[in-house]
PDB file of C-alpha atoms in Angstrom:
ATOM      1  CA  MET J 155       9.075 -20.850  76.253  1.00 39.00           C
ATOM      2  CA  PRO J 156       6.712 -18.113  77.440  1.00 42.00           C
ATOM      3  CA  ILE J 157       4.653 -16.513  74.699  1.00 42.00           C
ATOM      4  CA  ARG J 158       5.365 -12.836  74.213  1.00 42.00           C
ATOM      5  CA  PHE J 159       2.775 -10.344  73.101  1.00 45.00           C
ATOM      6  CA  ALA J 160       2.644  -6.636  73.741  1.00 48.00           C
ATOM      7  CA  MET J 161       0.029  -4.333  75.206  1.00 44.00           C
ATOM      8  CA  ARG J 162       0.226  -2.006  72.243  1.00 41.00           C
ATOM      9  CA  PRO J 163      -0.930   1.614  72.370  1.00 37.00           C
ATOM     10  CA  THR J 164      -4.443   2.269  71.094  1.00 35.00           C
ATOM     11  CA  GLY J 165      -5.455   5.290  69.057  1.00 34.00           C
ATOM     12  CA  GLY J 166      -3.350   8.342  68.326  1.00 35.00           C
ATOM     13  CA  GLY J 167      -2.639  11.808  69.656  1.00 36.00           C
ATOM     14  CA  GLY J 168      -2.678  12.234  73.409  1.00 37.00           C
ATOM     15  CA  GLY J 169      -5.009   9.280  74.035  1.00 37.00           C
ATOM     16  CA  GLY J 170      -2.639   6.474  73.073  1.00 41.00           C
ATOM     17  CA  GLY J 171       0.648   5.180  74.345  1.00 46.00           C
ATOM     18  CA  ALA J 172       4.077   5.649  72.787  1.00 51.00           C
ATOM     19  CA  TYR J 173       7.229   3.706  72.085  1.00 60.00           C
ATOM     20  CA  TYR J 174      10.443   5.486  73.124  1.00 71.00           C
ATOM     21  CA  ARG J 175      13.459   4.650  70.948  1.00 75.00           C
ATOM     22  CA  PHE J 176      16.046   6.970  72.529  1.00 83.00           C
ATOM     23  CA  SER J 177      17.132   7.479  76.134  1.00 86.00           C
ATOM     24  CA  LYS J 178      19.516   9.643  78.112  1.00 87.00           C
ATOM     25  CA  SER J 179      20.218  10.306  81.791  1.00 86.00           C
ATOM     26  CA  GLY J 180      22.242  12.785  83.807  1.00 87.00           C
ATOM     27  CA  THR J 181      22.527  14.803  87.010  1.00 88.00           C
ATOM     28  CA  VAL J 182      22.050  18.518  87.743  1.00 90.00           C
ATOM     29  CA  GLN J 183      23.424  20.433  90.727  1.00 88.00           C
ATOM     30  CA  LEU J 184      20.812  22.668  92.380  1.00 90.00           C
ATOM     31  CA  ALA J 185      22.155  25.613  94.393  1.00 88.00           C
ATOM     32  CA  ALA J 186      20.078  26.644  97.393  1.00 88.00           C
ATOM     33  CA  GLY J 187      17.422  29.202  96.425  1.00 89.00           C
ATOM     34  CA  GLU J 188      18.322  29.357  92.709  1.00 91.00           C
ATOM     35  CA  GLU J 189      16.051  28.301  89.850  1.00 92.00           C
ATOM     36  CA  VAL J 190      17.807  26.088  87.286  1.00 91.00           C
ATOM     37  CA  GLU J 191      16.624  24.723  83.945  1.00 92.00           C
ATOM     38  CA  ILE J 192      17.032  20.975  84.394  1.00 92.00           C
ATOM     39  CA  ILE J 193      15.412  19.671  81.185  1.00 91.00           C
ATOM     40  CA  PRO J 194      15.600  21.747  77.978  1.00 91.00           C
ATOM     41  CA  SER J 195      12.765  22.192  75.517  1.00 91.00           C
ATOM     42  CA  THR J 196      12.687  20.514  72.119  1.00 90.00           C
ATOM     43  CA  SER J 197      12.547  22.410  68.833  1.00 87.00           C
ATOM     44  CA  SER J 198       9.130  20.889  68.034  1.00 88.00           C
ATOM     45  CA  PRO J 199       6.488  18.949  70.011  1.00 88.00           C
ATOM     46  CA  VAL J 200       7.615  15.402  70.754  1.00 87.00           C
ATOM     47  CA  ARG J 201       6.501  12.453  72.848  1.00 85.00           C
ATOM     48  CA  ARG J 202       8.831  12.425  75.811  1.00 87.00           C
ATOM     49  CA  GLU J 203       8.908  10.681  79.181  1.00 86.00           C
ATOM     50  CA  ILE J 204      10.835  12.187  82.101  1.00 88.00           C
ATOM     51  CA  SER J 205      11.731  11.043  85.617  1.00 87.00           C
ATOM     52  CA  ILE J 206      13.339  13.275  88.267  1.00 89.00           C
ATOM     53  CA  LYS J 207      14.623  12.288  91.695  1.00 88.00           C
ATOM     54  CA  GLY J 208      16.313  14.208  94.520  1.00 87.00           C
ATOM     55  CA  GLU J 209      17.376  13.299  98.040  1.00 84.00           C
ATOM     56  CA  ASN J 210      15.772  16.428  99.536  1.00 88.00           C
ATOM     57  CA  PRO J 211      12.484  18.201  98.746  1.00 90.00           C
ATOM     58  CA  PHE J 212      12.466  20.586  95.768  1.00 92.00           C
ATOM     59  CA  SER J 213       9.931  22.119  93.389  1.00 92.00           C
ATOM     60  CA  ILE J 214       9.567  22.106  89.608  1.00 92.00           C
ATOM     61  CA  ARG J 215       7.972  24.564  87.191  1.00 92.00           C
ATOM     62  CA  TRP J 216       7.122  24.157  83.523  1.00 91.00           C
ATOM     63  CA  ASP J 217       8.214  26.968  81.206  1.00 90.00           C
ATOM     64  CA  GLY J 218       5.418  29.516  80.816  1.00 87.00           C
ATOM     65  CA  SER J 219       3.751  28.629  84.113  1.00 88.00           C
ATOM     66  CA  ASP J 220       3.899  30.771  87.259  1.00 86.00           C
ATOM     67  CA  ARG J 221       2.988  27.851  89.519  1.00 87.00           C
ATOM     68  CA  SER J 222       5.353  25.220  90.885  1.00 87.00           C
ATOM     69  CA  LEU J 223       4.845  21.587  91.839  1.00 88.00           C
ATOM     70  CA  PRO J 224       6.521  20.097  94.944  1.00 88.00           C
ATOM     71  CA  VAL J 225       8.628  16.936  94.723  1.00 86.00           C
ATOM     72  CA  PHE J 226       9.037  15.362  98.126  1.00 81.00           C
ATOM     73  CA  GLU J 227      12.085  13.924  99.871  1.00 77.00           C
ATOM     74  CA  ASP J 228      13.571  10.855  98.171  1.00 73.00           C
ATOM     75  CA  ALA J 229      10.596  10.714  95.774  1.00 74.00           C
ATOM     76  CA  THR J 230      10.578  10.338  91.999  1.00 78.00           C
ATOM     77  CA  TYR J 231       8.530  12.669  89.780  1.00 81.00           C
ATOM     78  CA  PHE J 232       7.335  10.897  86.623  1.00 78.00           C
ATOM     79  CA  ASP J 233       5.655  12.351  83.530  1.00 81.00           C
ATOM     80  CA  SER J 234       4.914  10.166  80.502  1.00 73.00           C
ATOM     81  CA  SER J 235       3.442  12.927  78.285  1.00 73.00           C
ATOM     82  CA  ASP J 236       5.828  15.847  78.667  1.00 75.00           C
ATOM     83  CA  GLY J 237       5.510  17.109  75.089  1.00 80.00           C
ATOM     84  CA  GLY J 238       8.923  18.765  74.946  1.00 87.00           C
ATOM     85  CA  ILE J 239       8.610  21.970  77.012  1.00 89.00           C
ATOM     86  CA  SER J 240      11.460  22.994  79.304  1.00 91.00           C
ATOM     87  CA  LEU J 241      11.390  22.292  83.028  1.00 91.00           C
ATOM     88  CA  PHE J 242      12.909  24.341  85.860  1.00 93.00           C
ATOM     89  CA  ALA J 243      13.709  23.308  89.452  1.00 93.00           C
ATOM     90  CA  THR J 244      14.262  25.191  92.708  1.00 93.00           C
ATOM     91  CA  SER J 245      15.617  23.743  95.942  1.00 92.00           C
ATOM     92  CA  ALA J 246      15.901  25.190  99.453  1.00 90.00           C
ATOM     93  CA  THR J 247      19.116  23.206  99.906  1.00 89.00           C
ATOM     94  CA  THR J 248      22.071  22.478  97.672  1.00 89.00           C
ATOM     95  CA  GLN J 249      21.628  19.015  96.205  1.00 90.00           C
ATOM     96  CA  THR J 250      22.138  16.853  93.130  1.00 89.00           C
ATOM     97  CA  VAL J 251      19.037  15.852  91.172  1.00 90.00           C
ATOM     98  CA  GLU J 252      18.991  12.762  88.956  1.00 89.00           C
ATOM     99  CA  LEU J 253      17.303  12.980  85.546  1.00 89.00           C
ATOM    100  CA  TRP J 254      16.094  10.341  83.088  1.00 88.00           C
ATOM    101  CA  VAL J 255      14.551  11.014  79.676  1.00 89.00           C
ATOM    102  CA  ARG J 256      13.105   8.671  77.072  1.00 87.00           C
ATOM    103  CA  GLN J 257      11.953  10.109  73.751  1.00 87.00           C
ATOM    104  CA  GLU J 258      10.528   8.901  70.437  1.00 83.00           C
ATOM    105  CA  THR J 259      13.068  10.997  68.464  1.00 86.00           C
ATOM    106  CA  GLU J 260      16.813  11.369  68.891  1.00 87.00           C
ATOM    107  CA  ILE J 261      17.767  13.399  71.995  1.00 88.00           C
ATOM    108  CA  ASP J 262      19.953  16.273  70.743  1.00 87.00           C
ATOM    109  CA  TYR J 263      20.182  18.246  74.015  1.00 87.00           C
ATOM    110  CA  ASP J 264      22.286  17.835  77.158  1.00 85.00           C
ATOM    111  CA  LEU J 265      21.048  16.703  80.560  1.00 85.00           C
ATOM    112  CA  GLY J 266      23.443  18.388  82.980  1.00 78.00           C
ATOM    113  CA  GLN J 267      26.320  16.028  83.696  1.00 69.00           C
ATOM    114  CA  GLU J 268      25.292  13.123  81.505  1.00 59.00           C
ATOM    115  CA  SER J 269      25.611   9.467  82.410  1.00 52.00           C
ATOM    116  CA  GLY J 270      24.755   8.070  78.989  1.00 46.00           C
ATOM    117  CA  GLU J 271      22.181   5.369  78.369  1.00 46.00           C
ATOM    118  CA  ILE J 272      19.547   4.703  81.006  1.00 44.00           C
ATOM    119  CA  ASP J 273      20.600   1.618  82.925  1.00 48.00           C
ATOM    120  CA  ASP J 274      19.621   2.902  86.355  1.00 51.00           C
ATOM    121  CA  MET J 275      16.087   4.101  85.598  1.00 55.00           C
ATOM    122  CA  PRO J 276      13.927   3.715  88.734  1.00 64.00           C
ATOM    123  CA  MET J 277      12.062   0.424  88.351  1.00 72.00           C
ATOM    124  CA  PRO J 278       8.724   0.298  90.204  1.00 78.00           C
ATOM    125  CA  ASP J 279       7.299  -2.876  91.706  1.00 83.00           C
ATOM    126  CA  LEU J 280       4.754  -4.525  89.431  1.00 86.00           C
ATOM    127  CA  SER J 281       1.160  -4.202  90.670  1.00 84.00           C
ATOM    128  CA  VAL J 282      -1.635  -6.362  89.241  1.00 85.00           C
ATOM    129  CA  ARG J 283      -5.096  -6.323  90.820  1.00 82.00           C
ATOM    130  CA  PRO J 284      -8.666  -7.424  90.071  1.00 82.00           C
ATOM    131  CA  PHE J 285     -10.691  -5.137  87.826  1.00 77.00           C
ATOM    132  CA  GLY J 286     -13.111  -4.238  90.605  1.00 63.00           C
ATOM    133  CA  PRO J 287     -13.226  -3.260  94.284  1.00 50.00           C
ATOM    134  CA  LEU J 288     -11.323  -5.155  96.968  1.00 46.00           C
ATOM    135  CA  PRO J 289     -11.470  -7.404  98.894  1.00 44.00           C
ATOM    136  CA  ASN J 290     -14.489  -8.615  96.948  1.00 45.00           C
ATOM    137  CA  PRO J 291     -14.552  -7.713  93.228  1.00 48.00           C
ATOM    138  CA  TYR J 292     -18.204  -8.780  93.102  1.00 47.00           C
ATOM    139  CA  LEU J 293     -19.537  -6.420  95.755  1.00 47.00           C
ATOM    140  CA  HIS J 294     -23.296  -6.178  95.938  1.00 49.00           C
ATOM    141  CA  ALA J 295     -24.615  -3.571  93.505  1.00 48.00           C
ATOM    142  CA  PRO J 296     -26.825  -0.640  94.640  1.00 49.00           C
ATOM    143  CA  ASN J 297     -30.484  -1.401  95.326  1.00 47.00           C
ATOM    144  CA  ALA J 298     -31.445   0.671  92.287  1.00 45.00           C
ATOM    145  CA  ILE J 299     -29.925  -2.096  90.154  1.00 46.00           C
ATOM    146  CA  TYR J 300     -30.296  -5.237  92.262  1.00 45.00           C
ATOM    147  CA  ASN J 301     -32.110  -5.964  95.497  1.00 48.00           C
ATOM    148  CA  ALA J 302     -30.875  -8.057  98.392  1.00 46.00           C
ATOM    149  CA  ALA J 303     -32.560 -11.166  97.009  1.00 43.00           C
ATOM    150  CA  ASP J 304     -30.132 -11.163  94.096  1.00 48.00           C
ATOM    151  CA  ASP J 305     -27.060 -11.136  96.324  1.00 48.00           C
ATOM    152  CA  SER J 306     -26.138 -14.793  95.791  1.00 46.00           C
ATOM    153  CA  ASP J 307     -26.318 -14.390  92.009  1.00 46.00           C
ATOM    154  CA  ASN J 308     -24.450 -11.086  92.098  1.00 46.00           C
ATOM    155  CA  ILE J 309     -21.529 -12.486  94.069  1.00 45.00           C
ATOM    156  CA  LYS J 310     -21.230 -15.710  92.010  1.00 41.00           C
ATOM    157  CA  TYR J 311     -19.707 -18.707  93.719  1.00 39.00           C
ATOM    158  CA  GLY J 312     -19.859 -17.118  97.172  1.00 42.00           C
ATOM    159  CA  GLN J 313     -16.588 -17.081  99.076  1.00 40.00           C
ATOM    160  CA  LEU J 314     -14.506 -17.774  95.965  1.00 40.00           C
ATOM    161  CA  ALA J 315     -15.241 -14.222  94.807  1.00 42.00           C
ATOM    162  CA  THR J 316     -13.414 -12.742  97.803  1.00 44.00           C
ATOM    163  CA  VAL J 317     -10.057 -14.092  96.637  1.00 48.00           C
ATOM    164  CA  ALA J 318     -10.489 -14.474  92.895  1.00 54.00           C
ATOM    165  CA  SER J 319     -11.549 -12.470  89.887  1.00 70.00           C
ATOM    166  CA  THR J 320     -12.374 -12.989  86.238  1.00 77.00           C
ATOM    167  CA  LEU J 321     -10.733  -9.722  85.077  1.00 81.00           C
ATOM    168  CA  TYR J 322      -7.381  -8.182  86.041  1.00 84.00           C
ATOM    169  CA  GLN J 323      -5.739  -4.828  85.374  1.00 83.00           C
ATOM    170  CA  PHE J 324      -2.167  -3.534  85.560  1.00 83.00           C
ATOM    171  CA  ASP J 325      -1.869  -0.684  88.046  1.00 79.00           C
ATOM    172  CA  VAL J 326       1.904  -0.086  88.182  1.00 80.00           C
ATOM    173  CA  PHE J 327       4.510  -1.246  85.678  1.00 79.00           C
ATOM    174  CA  PHE J 328       7.547  -0.044  83.746  1.00 75.00           C
ATOM    175  CA  PRO J 329       6.684   0.657  80.075  1.00 71.00           C
ATOM    176  CA  GLY J 330       8.701  -1.527  77.714  1.00 69.00           C
ATOM    177  CA  GLN J 331       9.775  -3.971  80.442  1.00 76.00           C
ATOM    178  CA  MET J 332       8.991  -7.644  79.737  1.00 80.00           C
ATOM    179  CA  TYR J 333       7.080  -9.368  82.543  1.00 85.00           C
ATOM    180  CA  ASN J 334       6.867 -13.164  82.639  1.00 87.00           C
ATOM    181  CA  PHE J 335       3.832 -14.847  84.204  1.00 90.00           C
ATOM    182  CA  THR J 336       3.083 -18.487  84.994  1.00 88.00           C
ATOM    183  CA  ILE J 337      -0.314 -20.221  85.109  1.00 86.00           C
ATOM    184  CA  LYS J 338      -1.255 -23.191  87.275  1.00 83.00           C
ATOM    185  CA  GLY J 339      -4.391 -25.060  88.323  1.00 79.00           C
ATOM    186  CA  THR J 340      -5.677 -26.364  91.636  1.00 77.00           C
ATOM    187  CA  SER J 341      -6.714 -29.784  92.904  1.00 68.00           C
ATOM    188  CA  SER J 342     -10.303 -28.912  91.950  1.00 65.00           C
ATOM    189  CA  TYR J 343      -9.488 -27.643  88.470  1.00 67.00           C
ATOM    190  CA  GLN J 344      -7.307 -29.119  85.736  1.00 70.00           C
ATOM    191  CA  LEU J 345      -7.468 -28.719  81.964  1.00 70.00           C
ATOM    192  CA  GLN J 346      -9.668 -31.258  80.212  1.00 69.00           C
ATOM    193  CA  PRO J 347      -8.475 -33.132  77.086  1.00 70.00           C
ATOM    194  CA  GLY J 348      -8.468 -30.819  74.080  1.00 68.00           C
ATOM    195  CA  GLU J 349      -8.601 -27.646  76.165  1.00 74.00           C
ATOM    196  CA  VAL J 350      -6.021 -24.870  76.033  1.00 77.00           C
ATOM    197  CA  ILE J 351      -5.731 -21.634  77.979  1.00 81.00           C
ATOM    198  CA  LYS J 352      -6.452 -18.473  76.018  1.00 84.00           C
ATOM    199  CA  VAL J 353      -4.978 -15.245  77.413  1.00 85.00           C
ATOM    200  CA  PHE J 354      -6.842 -12.090  76.339  1.00 84.00           C
ATOM    201  CA  LEU J 355      -5.920  -8.407  76.563  1.00 84.00           C
ATOM    202  CA  CYS J 356      -8.962  -6.187  76.179  1.00 82.00           C
ATOM    203  CA  PRO J 357      -8.747  -2.372  75.838  1.00 81.00           C
ATOM    204  CA  ARG J 358     -10.549  -0.665  78.708  1.00 77.00           C
ATOM    205  CA  GLU J 359     -12.711   1.286  76.256  1.00 80.00           C
ATOM    206  CA  ILE J 360     -14.059  -1.998  74.841  1.00 80.00           C
ATOM    207  CA  MET J 361     -14.815  -3.314  78.328  1.00 77.00           C
ATOM    208  CA  ALA J 362     -16.568  -0.043  79.197  1.00 76.00           C
ATOM    209  CA  MET J 363     -18.715  -0.311  76.051  1.00 79.00           C
ATOM    210  CA  ALA J 364     -19.645  -3.893  76.984  1.00 75.00           C
ATOM    211  CA  LEU J 365     -20.629  -2.846  80.512  1.00 70.00           C
ATOM    212  CA  ALA J 366     -22.754  -0.058  79.050  1.00 73.00           C
ATOM    213  CA  GLN J 367     -24.575  -2.640  76.922  1.00 68.00           C
ATOM    214  CA  VAL J 368     -25.289  -4.694  80.045  1.00 65.00           C
ATOM    215  CA  ALA J 369     -26.644  -1.625  81.844  1.00 63.00           C
ATOM    216  CA  VAL J 370     -28.862  -0.470  78.964  1.00 63.00           C
ATOM    217  CA  TYR J 371     -30.027  -3.842  77.640  1.00 61.00           C
ATOM    218  CA  LYS J 372     -30.240  -5.777  80.910  1.00 60.00           C
ATOM    219  CA  TRP J 373     -33.399  -7.731  80.047  1.00 58.00           C
ATOM    220  CA  GLU J 374     -32.283  -8.618  76.521  1.00 57.00           C
ATOM    221  CA  LEU J 375     -29.028 -10.009  77.948  1.00 54.00           C
ATOM    222  CA  TYR J 376     -30.887 -12.516  80.099  1.00 56.00           C
ATOM    223  CA  SER J 377     -30.830 -14.526  76.862  1.00 55.00           C
ATOM    224  CA  ASP J 378     -27.772 -16.788  76.761  1.00 57.00           C
ATOM    225  CA  ILE J 379     -27.480 -16.233  73.004  1.00 56.00           C
ATOM    226  CA  ASN J 380     -27.333 -12.449  73.329  1.00 63.00           C
ATOM    227  CA  MET J 381     -24.819 -12.650  76.182  1.00 63.00           C
ATOM    228  CA  ASN J 382     -22.661 -15.020  74.129  1.00 67.00           C
ATOM    229  CA  HIS J 383     -22.730 -12.555  71.237  1.00 71.00           C
ATOM    230  CA  LEU J 384     -21.599  -9.766  73.561  1.00 72.00           C
ATOM    231  CA  VAL J 385     -18.716 -11.863  74.923  1.00 75.00           C
ATOM    232  CA  ASP J 386     -17.796 -12.820  71.337  1.00 75.00           C
ATOM    233  CA  TRP J 387     -17.654  -9.122  70.476  1.00 80.00           C
ATOM    234  CA  VAL J 388     -15.364  -8.352  73.440  1.00 80.00           C
ATOM    235  CA  LYS J 389     -13.012 -11.186  72.509  1.00 80.00           C
ATOM    236  CA  GLY J 390     -13.026 -10.133  68.871  1.00 79.00           C
ATOM    237  CA  HIS J 391     -11.733  -6.701  69.923  1.00 79.00           C
ATOM    238  CA  SER J 392      -9.011  -8.134  72.178  1.00 81.00           C
ATOM    239  CA  GLU J 393      -5.519  -9.426  71.579  1.00 79.00           C
ATOM    240  CA  ALA J 394      -5.017 -13.099  72.425  1.00 78.00           C
ATOM    241  CA  THR J 395      -2.346 -15.733  72.805  1.00 82.00           C
ATOM    242  CA  THR J 396      -2.477 -19.417  73.748  1.00 80.00           C
ATOM    243  CA  VAL J 397      -0.844 -21.347  76.578  1.00 81.00           C
ATOM    244  CA  GLU J 398      -0.943 -25.072  75.857  1.00 77.00           C
ATOM    245  CA  SER J 399      -0.920 -26.392  79.420  1.00 75.00           C
ATOM    246  CA  LEU J 400      -1.048 -25.511  83.083  1.00 75.00           C
ATOM    247  CA  GLU J 401       2.381 -24.753  84.545  1.00 76.00           C
ATOM    248  CA  GLY J 402       2.998 -22.911  81.269  1.00 79.00           C
ATOM    249  CA  GLY J 403       3.557 -19.210  80.942  1.00 83.00           C
ATOM    250  CA  PHE J 404       3.211 -16.066  78.895  1.00 85.00           C
ATOM    251  CA  SER J 405       4.953 -12.694  78.720  1.00 85.00           C
ATOM    252  CA  LEU J 406       3.667  -9.136  78.476  1.00 82.00           C
ATOM    253  CA  VAL J 407       5.480  -6.002  77.338  1.00 77.00           C
ATOM    254  CA  PRO J 408       3.163  -3.218  78.565  1.00 75.00           C
ATOM    255  CA  THR J 409       3.043   0.265  77.105  1.00 68.00           C
ATOM    256  CA  MET J 410       1.060   3.199  78.487  1.00 63.00           C
ATOM    257  CA  SER J 411      -2.245   1.937  77.061  1.00 64.00           C
ATOM    258  CA  LYS J 412      -4.878   0.587  79.476  1.00 75.00           C
ATOM    259  CA  GLN J 413      -5.714  -3.094  79.120  1.00 81.00           C
ATOM    260  CA  ILE J 414      -7.817  -5.693  80.969  1.00 81.00           C
ATOM    261  CA  LEU J 415      -6.494  -9.262  81.272  1.00 83.00           C
ATOM    262  CA  PHE J 416      -8.704 -12.366  81.358  1.00 81.00           C
ATOM    263  CA  PHE J 417      -8.484 -16.088  80.573  1.00 82.00           C
ATOM    264  CA  ASP J 418     -10.660 -18.835  79.140  1.00 80.00           C
ATOM    265  CA  THR J 419     -10.129 -22.523  78.342  1.00 73.00           C
ATOM    266  CA  PHE J 420     -11.828 -22.907  74.984  1.00 62.00           C
ATOM    267  CA  PRO J 421     -10.371 -25.146  72.286  1.00 51.00           C
ATOM    268  CA  ASP J 422     -11.982 -22.757  69.759  1.00 52.00           C
ATOM    269  CA  GLU J 423     -13.708 -19.372  69.644  1.00 50.00           C
ATOM    270  CA  GLU J 424     -17.108 -20.496  70.947  1.00 51.00           C
ATOM    271  CA  THR J 425     -18.293 -18.697  74.060  1.00 47.00           C
ATOM    272  CA  ASP J 426     -21.136 -20.840  75.414  1.00 50.00           C
ATOM    273  CA  ARG J 427     -18.819 -22.127  78.128  1.00 53.00           C
ATOM    274  CA  PHE J 428     -16.896 -20.442  80.927  1.00 58.00           C
ATOM    275  CA  LEU J 429     -14.312 -17.800  81.707  1.00 69.00           C
ATOM    276  CA  CYS J 430     -11.613 -18.661  84.229  1.00 76.00           C
ATOM    277  CA  ASN J 431     -11.916 -17.444  87.807  1.00 78.00           C
ATOM    278  CA  CYS J 432      -8.321 -16.778  88.866  1.00 81.00           C
ATOM    279  CA  SER J 433      -6.304 -15.498  91.765  1.00 84.00           C
ATOM    280  CA  TYR J 434      -2.986 -13.689  91.370  1.00 88.00           C
ATOM    281  CA  THR J 435       0.131 -14.101  93.511  1.00 90.00           C
ATOM    282  CA  PRO J 436       2.903 -11.498  93.051  1.00 91.00           C
ATOM    283  CA  ASN J 437       6.529 -12.523  92.849  1.00 90.00           C
ATOM    284  CA  LEU J 438       7.566 -11.794  96.436  1.00 88.00           C
ATOM    285  CA  ALA J 439      11.189 -12.764  95.780  1.00 89.00           C
ATOM    286  CA  ASN J 440      11.397 -10.092  93.071  1.00 86.00           C
ATOM    287  CA  PRO J 441       8.351  -7.763  93.028  1.00 84.00           C
ATOM    288  CA  LYS J 442       9.644  -6.089  89.875  1.00 82.00           C
ATOM    289  CA  GLU J 443       8.982  -9.318  87.932  1.00 84.00           C
ATOM    290  CA  GLY J 444       5.739 -11.004  86.898  1.00 87.00           C
ATOM    291  CA  GLY J 445       3.841 -13.299  89.260  1.00 90.00           C
ATOM    292  CA  GLU J 446       1.582 -16.338  89.054  1.00 90.00           C
ATOM    293  CA  PHE J 447      -2.073 -16.751  88.074  1.00 89.00           C
ATOM    294  CA  THR J 448      -3.942 -19.701  89.595  1.00 86.00           C
ATOM    295  CA  ILE J 449      -7.091 -20.964  87.876  1.00 81.00           C
ATOM    296  CA  ASN J 450      -9.330 -21.814  90.818  1.00 77.00           C
ATOM    297  CA  ASP J 451     -12.513 -22.615  88.959  1.00 70.00           C
ATOM    298  CA  LEU J 452     -14.744 -21.578  86.096  1.00 63.00           C
ATOM    299  CA  THR J 453     -17.403 -18.893  86.385  1.00 56.00           C
ATOM    300  CA  PRO J 454     -20.971 -20.238  86.090  1.00 48.00           C
ATOM    301  CA  PRO J 455     -22.420 -20.583  82.577  1.00 45.00           C
ATOM    302  CA  PHE J 456     -24.656 -17.717  81.550  1.00 44.00           C
ATOM    303  CA  GLY J 457     -27.844 -19.725  82.126  1.00 42.00           C
ATOM    304  CA  TYR J 458     -27.013 -19.962  85.854  1.00 41.00           C
ATOM    305  CA  TRP J 459     -26.121 -16.351  86.598  1.00 40.00           C
TER     306      TRP J 459
END
């Protein structure tokens, strides 16, 4: 059975994510040239997510604003932090606009001609990519940081870096949807006796703080011990689950928080060994589902960077 753990929202207020317990959908008829309120306001501020789709171009305007925003032909407008203010729409042609709303409190207002619970919410294709530039996530750093002589160390494992990465991020997903992923090895890498695969989710703020430490304390981090302590700190501020074997799997239920995914193969919490260098293959048969991570190799130990 895949192991399920959620990318939970971090923090509060506008900076974190939200769980939406109530949903409603409907359609609104737009008459050519007339402005129509398509989503009512709430009596008090509320976390609300809205999606709007029309077959022809139209424009939307938030209540209290004198500026409108275009929505293009057969496109979906999505807002995950609406807040509860009313929304108006204007179309140059007569058309029917589809509406979807998810909200953390009960929805006590109508959405045009309602269709009930959201079972036809637009589902985007899942997009997972390396946490770094493509095609090579280990592109050579500016000369102010490294010179050309350091290129082989900066790239790490040469050509492997062009197809694999240590860190991954989720670019496009549907909040609350469960995605199932599988993990496999290659002919050059298999789990050793006693090893397990650890799957980590690290908040982007934590990763940014770690990168800042590397930038500020570069010379101190040439020490393996100091680098191990930094990696320990990152892992200690991450969520983790365990996959017992290759060909196993895990599940994620993402929210709107930003997380970085990485793997290691430690039987315990020690960090004087390696992180996994992986490549990701999307599910081409169903791009709305999770794909497959392949562990190609291990990144070099800190003493060889």
